[in-house]
PDB file of C-alpha atoms in Angstrom:
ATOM      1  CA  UNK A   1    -123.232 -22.408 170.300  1.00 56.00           C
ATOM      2  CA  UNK A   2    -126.185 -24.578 169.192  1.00 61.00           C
ATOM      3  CA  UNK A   3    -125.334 -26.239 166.004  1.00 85.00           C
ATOM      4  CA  UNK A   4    -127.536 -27.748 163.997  1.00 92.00           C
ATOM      5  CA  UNK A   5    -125.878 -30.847 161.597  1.00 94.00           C
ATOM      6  CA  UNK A   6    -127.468 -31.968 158.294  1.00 96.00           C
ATOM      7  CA  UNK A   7    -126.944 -35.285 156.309  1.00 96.00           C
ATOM      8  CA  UNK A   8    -126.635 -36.229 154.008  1.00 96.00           C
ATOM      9  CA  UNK A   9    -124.700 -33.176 152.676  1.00 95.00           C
ATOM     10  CA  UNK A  10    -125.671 -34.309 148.832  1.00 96.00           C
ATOM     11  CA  UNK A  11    -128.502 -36.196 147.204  1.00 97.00           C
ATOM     12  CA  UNK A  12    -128.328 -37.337 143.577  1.00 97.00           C
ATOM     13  CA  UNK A  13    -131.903 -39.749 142.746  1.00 97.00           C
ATOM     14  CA  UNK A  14    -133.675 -40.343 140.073  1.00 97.00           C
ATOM     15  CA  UNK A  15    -137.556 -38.641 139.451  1.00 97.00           C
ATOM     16  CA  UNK A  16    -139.850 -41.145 141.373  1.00 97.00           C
ATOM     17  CA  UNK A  17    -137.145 -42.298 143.890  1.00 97.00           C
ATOM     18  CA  UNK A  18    -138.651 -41.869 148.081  1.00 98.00           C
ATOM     19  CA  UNK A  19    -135.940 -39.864 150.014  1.00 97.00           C
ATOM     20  CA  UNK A  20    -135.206 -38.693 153.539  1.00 98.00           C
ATOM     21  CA  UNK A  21    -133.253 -35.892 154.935  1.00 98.00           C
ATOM     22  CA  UNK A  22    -132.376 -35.810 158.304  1.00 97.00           C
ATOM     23  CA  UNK A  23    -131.512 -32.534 160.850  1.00 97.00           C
ATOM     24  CA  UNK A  24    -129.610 -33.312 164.003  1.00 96.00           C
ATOM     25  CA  UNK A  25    -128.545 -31.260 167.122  1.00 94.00           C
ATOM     26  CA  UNK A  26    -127.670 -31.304 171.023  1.00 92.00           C
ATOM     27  CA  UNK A  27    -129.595 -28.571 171.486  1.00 91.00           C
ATOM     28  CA  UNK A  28    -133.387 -27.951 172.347  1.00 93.00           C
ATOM     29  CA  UNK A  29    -135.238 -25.901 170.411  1.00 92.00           C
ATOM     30  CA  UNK A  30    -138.663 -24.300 170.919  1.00 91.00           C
ATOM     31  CA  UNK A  31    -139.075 -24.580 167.271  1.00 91.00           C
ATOM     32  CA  UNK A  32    -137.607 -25.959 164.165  1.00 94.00           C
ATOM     33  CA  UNK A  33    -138.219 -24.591 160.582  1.00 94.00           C
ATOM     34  CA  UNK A  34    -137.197 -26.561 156.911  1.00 97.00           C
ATOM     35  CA  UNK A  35    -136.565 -23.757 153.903  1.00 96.00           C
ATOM     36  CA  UNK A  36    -135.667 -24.365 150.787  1.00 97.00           C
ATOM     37  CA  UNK A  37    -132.644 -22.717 148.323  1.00 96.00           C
ATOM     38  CA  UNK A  38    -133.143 -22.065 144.826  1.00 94.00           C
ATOM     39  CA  UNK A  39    -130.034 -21.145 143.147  1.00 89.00           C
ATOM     40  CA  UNK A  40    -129.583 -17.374 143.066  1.00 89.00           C
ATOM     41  CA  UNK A  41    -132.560 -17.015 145.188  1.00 93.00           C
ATOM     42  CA  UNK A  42    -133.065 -16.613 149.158  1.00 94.00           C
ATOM     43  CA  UNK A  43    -134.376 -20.026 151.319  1.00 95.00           C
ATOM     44  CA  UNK A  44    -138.529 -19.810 151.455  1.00 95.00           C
ATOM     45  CA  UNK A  45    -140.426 -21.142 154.216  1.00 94.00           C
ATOM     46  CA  UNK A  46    -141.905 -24.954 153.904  1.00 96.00           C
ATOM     47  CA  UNK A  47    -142.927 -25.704 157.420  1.00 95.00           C
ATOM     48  CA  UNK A  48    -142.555 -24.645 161.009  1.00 93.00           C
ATOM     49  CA  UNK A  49    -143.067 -27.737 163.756  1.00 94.00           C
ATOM     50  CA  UNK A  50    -143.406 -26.663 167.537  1.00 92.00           C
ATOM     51  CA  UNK A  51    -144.512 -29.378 169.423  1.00 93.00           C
ATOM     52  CA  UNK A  52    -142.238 -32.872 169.909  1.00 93.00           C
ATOM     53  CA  UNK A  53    -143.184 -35.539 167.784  1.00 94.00           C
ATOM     54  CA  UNK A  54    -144.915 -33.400 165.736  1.00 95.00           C
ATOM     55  CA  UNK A  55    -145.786 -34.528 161.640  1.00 97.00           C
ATOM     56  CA  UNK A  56    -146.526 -31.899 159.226  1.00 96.00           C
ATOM     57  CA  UNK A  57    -147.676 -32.952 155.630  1.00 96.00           C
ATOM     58  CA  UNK A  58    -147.429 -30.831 152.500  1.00 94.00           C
ATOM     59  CA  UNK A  59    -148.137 -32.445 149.397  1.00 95.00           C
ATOM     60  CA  UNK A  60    -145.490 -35.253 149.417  1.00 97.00           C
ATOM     61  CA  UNK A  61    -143.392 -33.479 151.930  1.00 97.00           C
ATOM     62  CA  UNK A  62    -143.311 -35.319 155.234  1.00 97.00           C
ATOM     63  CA  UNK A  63    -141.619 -33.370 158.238  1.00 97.00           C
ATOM     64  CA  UNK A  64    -141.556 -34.561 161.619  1.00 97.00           C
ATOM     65  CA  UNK A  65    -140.114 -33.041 164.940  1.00 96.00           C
ATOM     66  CA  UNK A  66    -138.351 -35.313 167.364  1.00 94.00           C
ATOM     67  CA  UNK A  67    -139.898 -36.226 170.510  1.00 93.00           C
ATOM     68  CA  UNK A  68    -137.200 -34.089 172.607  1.00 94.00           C
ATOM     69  CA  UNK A  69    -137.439 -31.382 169.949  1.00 93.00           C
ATOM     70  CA  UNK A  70    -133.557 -31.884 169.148  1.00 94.00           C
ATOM     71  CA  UNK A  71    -133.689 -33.529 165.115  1.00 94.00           C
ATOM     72  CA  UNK A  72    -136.317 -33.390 162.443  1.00 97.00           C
ATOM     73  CA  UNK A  73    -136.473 -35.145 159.273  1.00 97.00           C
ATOM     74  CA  UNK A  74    -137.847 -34.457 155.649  1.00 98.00           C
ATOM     75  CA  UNK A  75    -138.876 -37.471 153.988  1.00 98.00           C
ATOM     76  CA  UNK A  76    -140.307 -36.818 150.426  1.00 98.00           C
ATOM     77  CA  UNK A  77    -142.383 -39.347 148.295  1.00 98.00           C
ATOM     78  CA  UNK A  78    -142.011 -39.585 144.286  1.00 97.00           C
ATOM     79  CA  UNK A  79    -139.595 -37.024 143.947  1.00 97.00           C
ATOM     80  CA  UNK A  80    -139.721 -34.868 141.014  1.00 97.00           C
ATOM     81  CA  UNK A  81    -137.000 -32.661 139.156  1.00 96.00           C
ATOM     82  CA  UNK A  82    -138.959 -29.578 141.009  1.00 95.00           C
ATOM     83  CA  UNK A  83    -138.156 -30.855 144.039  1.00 96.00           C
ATOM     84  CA  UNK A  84    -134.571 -29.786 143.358  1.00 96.00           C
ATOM     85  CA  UNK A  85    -132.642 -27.482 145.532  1.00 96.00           C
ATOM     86  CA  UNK A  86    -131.014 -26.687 148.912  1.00 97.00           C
ATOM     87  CA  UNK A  87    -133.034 -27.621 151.743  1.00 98.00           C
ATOM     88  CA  UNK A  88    -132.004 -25.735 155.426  1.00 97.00           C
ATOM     89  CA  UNK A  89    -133.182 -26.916 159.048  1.00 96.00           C
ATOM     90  CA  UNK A  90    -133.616 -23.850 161.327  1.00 94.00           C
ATOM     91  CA  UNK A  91    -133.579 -24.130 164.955  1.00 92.00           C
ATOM     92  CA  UNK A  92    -135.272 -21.202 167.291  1.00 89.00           C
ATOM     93  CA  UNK A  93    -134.649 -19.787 170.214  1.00 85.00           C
ATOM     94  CA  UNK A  94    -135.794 -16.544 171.447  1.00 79.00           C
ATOM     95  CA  UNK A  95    -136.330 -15.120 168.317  1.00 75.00           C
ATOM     96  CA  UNK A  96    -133.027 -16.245 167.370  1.00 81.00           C
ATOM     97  CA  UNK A  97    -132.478 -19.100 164.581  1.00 87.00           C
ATOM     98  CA  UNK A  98    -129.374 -21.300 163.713  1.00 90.00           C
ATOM     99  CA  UNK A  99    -129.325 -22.713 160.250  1.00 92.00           C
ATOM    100  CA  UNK A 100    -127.914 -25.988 159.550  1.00 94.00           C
ATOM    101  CA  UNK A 101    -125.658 -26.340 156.866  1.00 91.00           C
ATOM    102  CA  UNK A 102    -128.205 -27.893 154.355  1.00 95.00           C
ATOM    103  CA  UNK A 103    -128.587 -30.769 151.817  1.00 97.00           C
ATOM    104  CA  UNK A 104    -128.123 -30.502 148.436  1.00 96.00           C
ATOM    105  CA  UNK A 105    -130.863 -32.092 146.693  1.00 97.00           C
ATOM    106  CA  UNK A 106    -130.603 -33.107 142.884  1.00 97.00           C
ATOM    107  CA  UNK A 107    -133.472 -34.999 140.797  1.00 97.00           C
ATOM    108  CA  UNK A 108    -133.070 -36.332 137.799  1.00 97.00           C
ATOM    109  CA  UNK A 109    -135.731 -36.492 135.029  1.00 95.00           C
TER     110      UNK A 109
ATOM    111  CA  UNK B   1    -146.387  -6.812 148.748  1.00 63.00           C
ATOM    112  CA  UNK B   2    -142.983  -6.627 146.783  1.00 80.00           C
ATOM    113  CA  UNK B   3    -141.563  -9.114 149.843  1.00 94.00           C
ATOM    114  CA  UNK B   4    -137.682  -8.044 151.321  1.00 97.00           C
ATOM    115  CA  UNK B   5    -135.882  -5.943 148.966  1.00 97.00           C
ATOM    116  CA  UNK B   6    -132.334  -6.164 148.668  1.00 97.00           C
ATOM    117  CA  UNK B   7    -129.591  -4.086 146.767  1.00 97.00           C
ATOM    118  CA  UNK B   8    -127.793  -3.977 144.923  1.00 97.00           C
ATOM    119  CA  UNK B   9    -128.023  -7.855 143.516  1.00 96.00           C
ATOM    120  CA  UNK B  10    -124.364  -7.924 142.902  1.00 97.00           C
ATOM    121  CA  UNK B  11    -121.350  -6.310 143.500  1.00 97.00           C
ATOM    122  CA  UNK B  12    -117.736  -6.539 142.984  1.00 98.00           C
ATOM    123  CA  UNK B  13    -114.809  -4.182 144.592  1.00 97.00           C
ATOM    124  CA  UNK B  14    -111.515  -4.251 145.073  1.00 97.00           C
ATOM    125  CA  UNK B  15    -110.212  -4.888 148.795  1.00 97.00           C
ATOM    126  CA  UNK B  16    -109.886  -1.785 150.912  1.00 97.00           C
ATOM    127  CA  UNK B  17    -112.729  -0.116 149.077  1.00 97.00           C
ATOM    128  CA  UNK B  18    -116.164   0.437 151.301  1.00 97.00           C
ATOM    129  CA  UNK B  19    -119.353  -1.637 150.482  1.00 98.00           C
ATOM    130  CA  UNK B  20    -122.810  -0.880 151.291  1.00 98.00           C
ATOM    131  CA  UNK B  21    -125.249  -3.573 151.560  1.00 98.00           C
ATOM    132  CA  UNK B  22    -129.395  -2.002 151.721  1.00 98.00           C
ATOM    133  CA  UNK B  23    -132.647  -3.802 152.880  1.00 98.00           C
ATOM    134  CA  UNK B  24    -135.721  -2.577 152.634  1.00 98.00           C
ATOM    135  CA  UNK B  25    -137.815  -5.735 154.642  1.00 97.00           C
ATOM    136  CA  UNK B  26    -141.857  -6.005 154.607  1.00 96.00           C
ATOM    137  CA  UNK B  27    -143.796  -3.197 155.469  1.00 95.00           C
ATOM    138  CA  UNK B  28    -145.098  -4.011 158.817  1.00 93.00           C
ATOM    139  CA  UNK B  29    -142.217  -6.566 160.306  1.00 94.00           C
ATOM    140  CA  UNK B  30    -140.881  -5.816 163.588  1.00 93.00           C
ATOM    141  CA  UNK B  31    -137.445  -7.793 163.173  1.00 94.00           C
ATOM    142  CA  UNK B  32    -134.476  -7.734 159.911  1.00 96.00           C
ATOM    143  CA  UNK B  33    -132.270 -10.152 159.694  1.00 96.00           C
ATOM    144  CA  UNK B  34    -128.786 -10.107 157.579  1.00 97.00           C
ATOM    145  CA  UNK B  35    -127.187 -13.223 157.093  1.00 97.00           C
ATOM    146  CA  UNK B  36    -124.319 -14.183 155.301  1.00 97.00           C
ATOM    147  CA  UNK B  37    -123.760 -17.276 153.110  1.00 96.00           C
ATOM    148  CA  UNK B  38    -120.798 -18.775 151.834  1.00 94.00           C
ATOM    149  CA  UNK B  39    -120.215 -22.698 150.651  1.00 89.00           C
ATOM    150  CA  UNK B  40    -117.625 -23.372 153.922  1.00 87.00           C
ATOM    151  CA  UNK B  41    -119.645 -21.829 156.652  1.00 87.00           C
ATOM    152  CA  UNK B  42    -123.201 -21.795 154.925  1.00 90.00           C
ATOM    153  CA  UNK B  43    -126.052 -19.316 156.581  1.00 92.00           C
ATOM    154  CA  UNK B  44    -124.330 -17.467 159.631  1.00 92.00           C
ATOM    155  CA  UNK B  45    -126.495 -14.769 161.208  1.00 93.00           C
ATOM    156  CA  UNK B  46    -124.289 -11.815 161.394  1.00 95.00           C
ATOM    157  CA  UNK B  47    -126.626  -9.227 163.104  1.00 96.00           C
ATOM    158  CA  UNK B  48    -130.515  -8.911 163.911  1.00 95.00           C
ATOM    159  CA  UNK B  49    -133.146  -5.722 165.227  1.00 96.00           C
ATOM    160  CA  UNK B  50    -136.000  -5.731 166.833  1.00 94.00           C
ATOM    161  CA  UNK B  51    -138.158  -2.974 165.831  1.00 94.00           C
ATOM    162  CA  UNK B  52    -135.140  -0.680 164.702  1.00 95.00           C
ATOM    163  CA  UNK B  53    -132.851  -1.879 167.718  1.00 96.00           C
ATOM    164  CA  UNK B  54    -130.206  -3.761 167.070  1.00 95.00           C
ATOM    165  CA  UNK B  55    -130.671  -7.246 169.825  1.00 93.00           C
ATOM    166  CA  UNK B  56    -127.498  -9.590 168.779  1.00 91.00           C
ATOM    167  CA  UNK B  57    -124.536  -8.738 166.878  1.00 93.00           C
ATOM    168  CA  UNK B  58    -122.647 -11.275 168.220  1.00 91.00           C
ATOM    169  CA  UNK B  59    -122.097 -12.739 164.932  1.00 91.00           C
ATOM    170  CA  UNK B  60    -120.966  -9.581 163.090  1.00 94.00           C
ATOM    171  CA  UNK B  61    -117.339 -10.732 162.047  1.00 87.00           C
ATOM    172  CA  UNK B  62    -115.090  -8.011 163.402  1.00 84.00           C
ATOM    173  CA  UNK B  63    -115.250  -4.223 163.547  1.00 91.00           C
ATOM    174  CA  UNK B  64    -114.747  -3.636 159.796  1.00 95.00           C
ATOM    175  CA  UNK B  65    -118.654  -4.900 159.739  1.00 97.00           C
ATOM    176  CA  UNK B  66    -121.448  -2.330 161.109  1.00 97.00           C
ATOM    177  CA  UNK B  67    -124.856  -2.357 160.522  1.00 98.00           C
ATOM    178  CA  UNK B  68    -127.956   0.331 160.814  1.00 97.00           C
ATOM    179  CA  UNK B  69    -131.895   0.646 161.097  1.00 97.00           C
ATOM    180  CA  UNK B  70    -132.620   4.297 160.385  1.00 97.00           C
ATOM    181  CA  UNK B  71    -136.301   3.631 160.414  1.00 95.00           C
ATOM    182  CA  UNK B  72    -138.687   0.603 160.190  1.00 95.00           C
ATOM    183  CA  UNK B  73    -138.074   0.692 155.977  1.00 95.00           C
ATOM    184  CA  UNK B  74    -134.240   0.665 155.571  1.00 97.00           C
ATOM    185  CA  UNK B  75    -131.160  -1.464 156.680  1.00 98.00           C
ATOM    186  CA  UNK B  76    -127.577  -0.805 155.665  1.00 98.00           C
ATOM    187  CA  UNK B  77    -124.826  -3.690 156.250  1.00 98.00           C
ATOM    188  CA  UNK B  78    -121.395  -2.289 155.755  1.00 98.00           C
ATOM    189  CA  UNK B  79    -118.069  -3.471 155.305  1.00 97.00           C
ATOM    190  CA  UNK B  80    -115.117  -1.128 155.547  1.00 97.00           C
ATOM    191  CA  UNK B  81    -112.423  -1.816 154.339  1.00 96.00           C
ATOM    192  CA  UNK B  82    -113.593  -5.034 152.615  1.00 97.00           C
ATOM    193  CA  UNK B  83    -111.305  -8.026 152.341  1.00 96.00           C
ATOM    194  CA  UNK B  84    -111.226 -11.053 149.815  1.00 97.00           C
ATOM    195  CA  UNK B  85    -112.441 -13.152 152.973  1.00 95.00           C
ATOM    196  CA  UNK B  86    -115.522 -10.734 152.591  1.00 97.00           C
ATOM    197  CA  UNK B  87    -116.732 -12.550 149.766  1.00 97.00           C
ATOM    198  CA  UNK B  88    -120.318 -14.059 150.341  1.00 97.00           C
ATOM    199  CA  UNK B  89    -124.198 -13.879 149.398  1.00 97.00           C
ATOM    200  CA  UNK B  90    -125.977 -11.578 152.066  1.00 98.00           C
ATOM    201  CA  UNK B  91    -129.239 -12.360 153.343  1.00 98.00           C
ATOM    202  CA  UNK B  92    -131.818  -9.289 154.118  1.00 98.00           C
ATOM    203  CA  UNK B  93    -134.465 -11.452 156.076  1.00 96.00           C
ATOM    204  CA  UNK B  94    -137.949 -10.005 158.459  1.00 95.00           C
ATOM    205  CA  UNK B  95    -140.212 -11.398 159.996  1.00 93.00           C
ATOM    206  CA  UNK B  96    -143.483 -10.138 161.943  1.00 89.00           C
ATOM    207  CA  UNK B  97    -143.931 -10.462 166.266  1.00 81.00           C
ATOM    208  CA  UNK B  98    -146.227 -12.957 166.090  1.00 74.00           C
ATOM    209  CA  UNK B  99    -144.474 -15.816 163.820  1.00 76.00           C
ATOM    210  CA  UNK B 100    -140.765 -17.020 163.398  1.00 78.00           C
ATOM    211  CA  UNK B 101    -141.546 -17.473 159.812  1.00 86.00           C
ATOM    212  CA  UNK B 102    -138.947 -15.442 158.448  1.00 91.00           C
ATOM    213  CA  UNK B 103    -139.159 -13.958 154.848  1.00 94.00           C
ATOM    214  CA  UNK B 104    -136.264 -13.359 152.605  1.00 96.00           C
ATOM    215  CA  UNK B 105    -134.398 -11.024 150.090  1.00 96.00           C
ATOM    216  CA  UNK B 106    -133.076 -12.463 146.950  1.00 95.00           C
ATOM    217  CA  UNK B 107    -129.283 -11.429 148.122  1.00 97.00           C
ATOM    218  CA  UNK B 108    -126.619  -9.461 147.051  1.00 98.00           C
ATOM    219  CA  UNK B 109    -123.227 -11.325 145.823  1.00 97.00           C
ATOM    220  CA  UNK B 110    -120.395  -9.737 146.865  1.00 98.00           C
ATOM    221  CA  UNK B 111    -117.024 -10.395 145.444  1.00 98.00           C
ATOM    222  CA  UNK B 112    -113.934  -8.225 147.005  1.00 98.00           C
ATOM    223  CA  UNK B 113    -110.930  -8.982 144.646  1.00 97.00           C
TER     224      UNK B 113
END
């Protein structure tokens, strides 16, 4: 079973605060995809990062893929109260992908 | 496009009654997805097909759980007879050949009392 283990498991910060969120496994994975949860809704796609070591920018969203292609991280800069919301790692193997079991991120106006 | 359509949005039964879960994914996606969500276990994949075939059921609970791809435009997820334990959001997801990128429903709640 590849499991894929978040942390931390909930974030409470205030609007304008830098954060990180980290995505950890044993396993190797050809590719590794960040989503996030909006209550009552399904995850949506942020970013998919193939390559080890990769860094992937959107906006203030940072995501890099670890060198071995086992962890990633989501760092976010100047968090706002949109930023809100469950965020899920997903690691992929043929065709096949194993969630993690998310952070919970809250931000505070 | 109207993206993966799931239904119905929410349902609650009693236990032993049969629930059907439908998906309707993106025109034009090769594999569907369901999923299941719940706060202890979070997203499990229960089942996935590959252009109407099912590949890996290997997390499909037990044999009260089947699922079904008539055609390229429907998926069915049932549960029979449904248990308390049963009790979950279920994910409809597809996704095209060429991408991982996997798009998905808005869920349906289930609640078995």
């Amino acid at each position: 079973t590849q499991l894929l283990e978040q942390s931390p498991q909930f974030l409470s910060i205030q609007e304008g605060e830098n954060l990180t969120v980290y995505c950890n496994s044993s396993s190797v994975f050809s590719s590794l995809q960040w989503y996030r949860q909006e209550p009552g809704e399904g995850p949506v796609l942020l970013v998919t990062v193939v390559t080890g070591g990769e860094v992937k920018k959107l906006k203030r969203l940072t995501f890099q893929f670890g060198d071995a292609r086992k962890d990633s991280s989501l760092h976010i800069t100047a968090a706002q109260p949109g930023d809100t919301g469950l965020y899920l790692c997903a690691g992929n193997n043929a065709g096949k992908s194993t969630f993690g079991d998310g952070t919970t991120l809250t931000v505070k106006p | 496009d109207a993206g993966v359509i799931q239904s119905p949005r929410h349902e609650v039964t009693e236990m032993g009654q049969e629930v059907t879960l439908r998906c309707k994914p993106i025109s034009g996606h090769d594999y569907l997805f369901w999923y299941r969500q719940t706060m202890m276990r979070g997203l499990e994949l229960l089942i996935y097909f590959n252009n109407n075939v099912p590949i890996d059921d290997s997390g499909m609970p037990e044999d009260r759980f089947s699922a079904k791809m008539p055609n390229a435009s429907f998926s069915t997820l049932k549960i029979q007879p449904s248990e308390p334990r049963d009790s979950a959001v279920y994910f409809c997801a597809s996704s095209h050949r060429t991408s991982v990128q996997q798009y998905f429903g808005p869920g349906t709640r289930l609640t078995v009392t």
